[in-house]
Coordinates of N, CA and C in Angstrom, one line a residue:
X1 N 4.3 13.5 22.9 CA 5.6 13.4 22.2 C 6.6 12.8 23.1
X2 N 6.6 13.0 24.4 CA 7.6 12.4 25.3 C 7.4 10.9 25.3
X3 N 6.2 10.4 25.3 CA 6.0 8.9 25.2 C 6.6 8.4 24.0
X4 N 6.5 9.0 22.9 CA 7.1 8.6 21.6 C 8.6 8.4 21.8
X5 N 9.2 9.4 22.3 CA 10.7 9.3 22.5 C 11.1 8.3 23.5
X6 N 10.3 8.1 24.5 CA 10.7 7.0 25.5 C 10.6 5.6 24.7
X7 N 9.5 5.5 23.9 CA 9.4 4.2 23.1 C 10.6 4.1 22.2
X8 N 10.9 5.1 21.5 CA 12.0 5.1 20.5 C 13.3 4.7 21.2
X9 N 13.6 5.2 22.4 CA 14.8 5.0 23.0 C 15.0 3.5 23.4
X10 N 13.9 2.8 23.5 CA 13.9 1.3 23.8 C 14.1 0.5 22.5
X11 N 14.0 1.0 21.3 CA 14.0 0.1 20.2 C 15.3 0.0 19.4
X12 N 16.3 0.7 19.8 CA 17.6 0.6 19.1 C 17.9 1.8 18.2
X13 N 19.2 2.0 17.9 CA 19.6 3.2 17.2 C 19.1 3.1 15.7
X14 N 19.2 2.0 15.1 CA 18.8 1.8 13.7 C 17.3 2.2 13.5
X15 N 16.5 1.7 14.4 CA 15.0 2.0 14.4 C 14.8 3.5 14.8
X16 N 15.6 4.0 15.7 CA 15.5 5.4 16.1 C 15.6 6.3 14.9
X17 N 16.6 6.0 14.1 CA 16.8 6.8 12.9 C 15.5 6.7 12.0
X18 N 15.0 5.5 11.9 CA 13.8 5.3 11.1 C 12.6 6.0 11.7
X19 N 12.5 6.1 13.0 CA 11.4 6.8 13.7 C 11.5 8.3 13.3
X20 N 12.7 8.9 13.4 CA 12.8 10.3 13.0 C 12.5 10.5 11.6
X21 N 12.9 9.7 10.7 CA 12.5 9.8 9.3 C 11.0 9.7 9.1
X22 N 10.4 8.6 9.8 CA 9.0 8.4 9.6 C 8.2 9.7 10.1
X23 N 8.6 10.2 11.2 CA 7.9 11.4 11.7 C 8.0 12.6 10.8
X24 N 9.2 12.8 10.2 CA 9.4 13.9 9.3 C 8.9 13.8 7.9
X25 N 8.9 12.5 7.4 CA 8.6 12.3 6.0 C 7.3 11.5 5.7
X26 N 6.9 10.7 6.7 CA 5.8 9.8 6.4 C 4.5 10.0 7.2
X27 N 4.7 10.5 8.4 CA 3.5 10.6 9.4 C 2.5 11.6 9.0
X28 N 2.7 12.5 8.0 CA 1.7 13.4 7.5 C 0.6 12.6 6.8
X29 N 0.9 11.5 6.2 CA 0.0 10.7 5.5 C -0.3 9.3 6.0
X30 N 0.6 8.8 6.9 CA 0.5 7.4 7.4 C 0.5 7.3 8.9
X31 N -0.1 6.3 9.4 CA 0.0 5.9 10.8 C 0.5 4.5 10.9
X32 N 0.8 4.0 12.1 CA 1.1 2.6 12.3 C 0.2 2.2 13.4
X33 N -1.0 1.7 13.0 CA -1.9 1.2 14.0 C -3.0 2.2 14.4
X34 N -3.1 3.3 13.8 CA -4.1 4.3 14.1 C -5.1 4.6 13.0
X35 N -5.0 3.8 12.0 CA -6.0 3.9 10.9 C -5.4 4.7 9.7
X36 N -6.2 4.6 8.6 CA -5.8 5.3 7.4 C -5.9 6.9 7.6
X37 N -5.1 7.6 6.9 CA -5.3 9.1 6.8 C -5.3 9.3 5.3
X38 N -4.3 10.0 4.8 CA -4.3 10.2 3.3 C -3.9 8.9 2.7
X39 N -2.9 8.2 3.3 CA -2.5 6.9 2.8 C -2.8 5.8 3.8
X40 N -2.5 4.6 3.5 CA -2.9 3.5 4.4 C -2.2 3.5 5.7
X41 N -2.8 2.9 6.7 CA -2.2 2.5 8.0 C -1.2 1.5 7.6
X42 N 0.0 1.6 8.2 CA 1.1 0.8 7.8 C 1.4 -0.3 8.8
X43 N 0.5 -0.6 9.7 CA 0.7 -1.7 10.7 C 0.8 -3.0 9.9
X44 N 1.8 -3.7 10.2 CA 2.0 -5.0 9.5 C 2.5 -5.0 8.1
X45 N 2.7 -3.8 7.5 CA 3.1 -3.7 6.1 C 4.4 -4.5 5.8
X46 N 5.3 -4.5 6.8 CA 6.6 -5.2 6.6 C 6.4 -6.7 6.4
X47 N 5.4 -7.2 7.1 CA 5.1 -8.7 6.9 C 4.2 -9.0 5.7
X48 N 3.5 -8.0 5.3 CA 2.5 -8.2 4.2 C 3.1 -8.0 2.8
X49 N 4.1 -7.2 2.7 CA 4.7 -6.9 1.4 C 6.0 -7.7 1.2
X50 N 6.3 -8.0 0.0 CA 7.6 -8.5 -0.4 C 8.7 -7.5 0.0
X51 N 9.7 -7.9 0.7 CA 10.7 -7.0 1.1 C 11.4 -6.2 0.0
X52 N 11.6 -6.8 -1.2 CA 12.2 -6.1 -2.3 C 11.3 -5.0 -2.8
X53 N 10.0 -5.4 -2.9 CA 9.0 -4.5 -3.4 C 8.9 -3.3 -2.4
X54 N 8.8 -3.5 -1.1 CA 8.6 -2.5 -0.1 C 9.8 -1.5 -0.2
X55 N 11.0 -2.1 -0.3 CA 12.2 -1.3 -0.3 C 12.2 -0.4 -1.5
X56 N 11.9 -1.0 -2.7 CA 11.9 -0.1 -3.9 C 10.8 0.9 -3.8
X57 N 9.6 0.6 -3.3 CA 8.5 1.5 -3.1 C 8.9 2.7 -2.3
X58 N 9.7 2.5 -1.2 CA 10.1 3.6 -0.4 C 11.2 4.4 -1.1
X59 N 12.0 3.8 -1.9 CA 13.1 4.5 -2.6 C 12.6 5.3 -3.8
X60 N 11.6 4.7 -4.6 CA 11.2 5.4 -5.8 C 9.8 5.1 -6.2
X61 N 8.9 5.6 -5.4 CA 7.4 5.3 -5.7 C 7.0 6.0 -7.0
X62 N 7.6 7.1 -7.3 CA 7.2 7.8 -8.6 C 7.6 6.9 -9.8
X63 N 8.8 6.3 -9.8 CA 9.2 5.5 -10.9 C 8.3 4.2 -11.0
X64 N 7.9 3.7 -9.8 CA 7.1 2.5 -9.9 C 5.7 2.8 -10.4
X65 N 5.2 4.0 -10.1 CA 3.9 4.4 -10.7 C 4.0 4.6 -12.2
X66 N 5.1 5.3 -12.6 CA 5.3 5.5 -14.0 C 5.4 4.2 -14.8
X67 N 6.0 3.2 -14.1 CA 6.1 1.9 -14.8 C 4.8 1.0 -14.7
X68 N 3.8 1.6 -14.0 CA 2.5 1.0 -13.8 C 2.6 -0.3 -13.0
X69 N 3.5 -0.3 -12.0 CA 3.6 -1.5 -11.1 C 2.1 -1.8 -10.6
X70 N 1.8 -3.0 -10.7 CA 0.4 -3.4 -10.4 C 0.0 -3.0 -8.9
X71 N 0.7 -3.3 -8.0 CA 0.4 -3.0 -6.6 C 0.4 -1.5 -6.3
X72 N 1.4 -0.8 -6.9 CA 1.5 0.7 -6.7 C 0.3 1.3 -7.4
X73 N -0.1 0.9 -8.5 CA -1.3 1.4 -9.2 C -2.6 1.1 -8.4
X74 N -2.7 0.0 -7.8 CA -3.8 -0.4 -7.0 C -3.9 0.5 -5.7
X75 N -2.8 0.8 -5.1 CA -2.8 1.7 -4.0 C -3.1 3.1 -4.4
X76 N -2.6 3.6 -5.5 CA -3.0 4.9 -6.0 C -4.5 5.0 -6.2
X77 N -5.1 4.0 -6.8 CA -6.5 4.1 -7.0 C -7.3 4.0 -5.7
X78 N -6.9 3.1 -4.8 CA -7.5 2.9 -3.5 C -7.5 4.2 -2.6
X79 N -6.5 5.0 -2.8 CA -6.3 6.2 -1.9 C -6.5 7.4 -2.7
X80 N -7.6 7.5 -3.4 CA -8.1 8.7 -4.1 C -7.1 9.3 -5.0
X81 N -6.3 8.5 -5.6 CA -5.3 8.9 -6.7 C -4.3 9.9 -6.1
X82 N -4.1 9.8 -4.8 CA -3.0 10.7 -4.2 C -1.7 9.8 -4.2
X83 N -0.8 10.3 -5.1 CA 0.4 9.5 -5.3 C 1.4 9.7 -4.1
X84 N 2.0 8.7 -3.7 CA 3.1 8.8 -2.6 C 4.2 9.5 -3.3
X85 N 4.7 10.6 -2.6 CA 5.8 11.3 -3.2 C 7.1 10.6 -3.0
X86 N 8.1 10.9 -3.8 CA 9.5 10.4 -3.6 C 10.1 11.2 -2.5
X87 N 10.4 10.6 -1.4 CA 11.0 11.3 -0.2 C 12.5 11.4 -0.3
X88 N 13.1 11.0 -1.4 CA 14.5 11.0 -1.7 C 15.3 10.4 -0.5
X89 N 14.9 9.2 -0.1 CA 15.6 8.4 0.9 C 16.7 7.6 0.3
X90 N 17.8 7.4 1.0 CA 18.8 6.5 0.5 C 18.5 5.1 1.1
X91 N 19.3 4.1 0.7 CA 19.0 2.7 1.1 C 19.1 2.5 2.6
X92 N 20.1 3.2 3.2 CA 20.2 3.1 4.7 C 19.0 3.7 5.4
X93 N 18.5 4.8 4.9 CA 17.3 5.4 5.5 C 16.1 4.5 5.3
X94 N 16.0 3.9 4.2 CA 14.8 3.0 3.9 C 14.9 1.8 4.9
X95 N 16.1 1.2 5.0 CA 16.3 0.1 6.0 C 15.8 0.5 7.4
X96 N 16.2 1.7 7.8 CA 15.8 2.2 9.1 C 14.3 2.4 9.3
X97 N 13.7 2.9 8.2 CA 12.2 3.1 8.3 C 11.5 1.8 8.3
X98 N 12.0 0.8 7.6 CA 11.4 -0.5 7.6 C 11.6 -1.2 8.9
X99 N 12.7 -1.0 9.5 CA 13.0 -1.6 10.9 C 12.0 -0.9 11.9
X100 N 11.9 0.4 11.8 CA 11.0 1.1 12.7 C 9.5 0.6 12.5
X101 N 9.1 0.5 11.3 CA 7.7 0.0 11.0 C 7.5 -1.4 11.5
X102 N 8.5 -2.2 11.4 CA 8.4 -3.6 11.9 C 8.3 -3.6 13.4
X103 N 9.2 -3.0 14.1 CA 9.1 -3.0 15.5 C 7.9 -2.3 16.1
X104 N 7.5 -1.2 15.5 CA 6.3 -0.5 15.9 C 5.0 -1.3 15.7
X105 N 5.0 -2.0 14.5 CA 3.8 -2.8 14.2 C 3.7 -3.9 15.3
X106 N 4.8 -4.5 15.6 CA 4.8 -5.6 16.6 C 4.4 -5.1 18.0
X107 N 4.8 -3.9 18.3 CA 4.5 -3.3 19.6 C 3.0 -2.9 19.7
X108 N 2.6 -2.2 18.7 CA 1.2 -1.7 18.6 C 0.2 -2.9 18.5
X109 N 0.6 -3.9 17.7 CA -0.2 -5.1 17.5 C -0.3 -6.0 18.8
X110 N 0.6 -5.8 19.7 CA 0.5 -6.6 21.0 C -0.2 -5.9 22.1
X111 N -0.6 -4.6 21.9 CA -1.3 -3.9 22.9 C -2.8 -4.3 23.0

């Protein structure tokens, strides 16, 4: 855990907030560069997904599934029909998480 916080201290305040949110609300099901768990490994997700789609997915995955969003439905089916819960993040929190995932993906990907 100490290594995690040393890394976080080097990435900036905005991403630090995202790191804390990721650990408390995302890390139970996701990793960044350590493989799939319940949900997909999120390494590179910021570059792979449309920014508007990713932001909305983090804000309201339940609504996107109810609307039968094509990609959301594909992910649901791919990951044993375990739906991503709505973590009730606000837009600033989502921006922080996205920034954390971007920086962490770059760091892990360069190791």
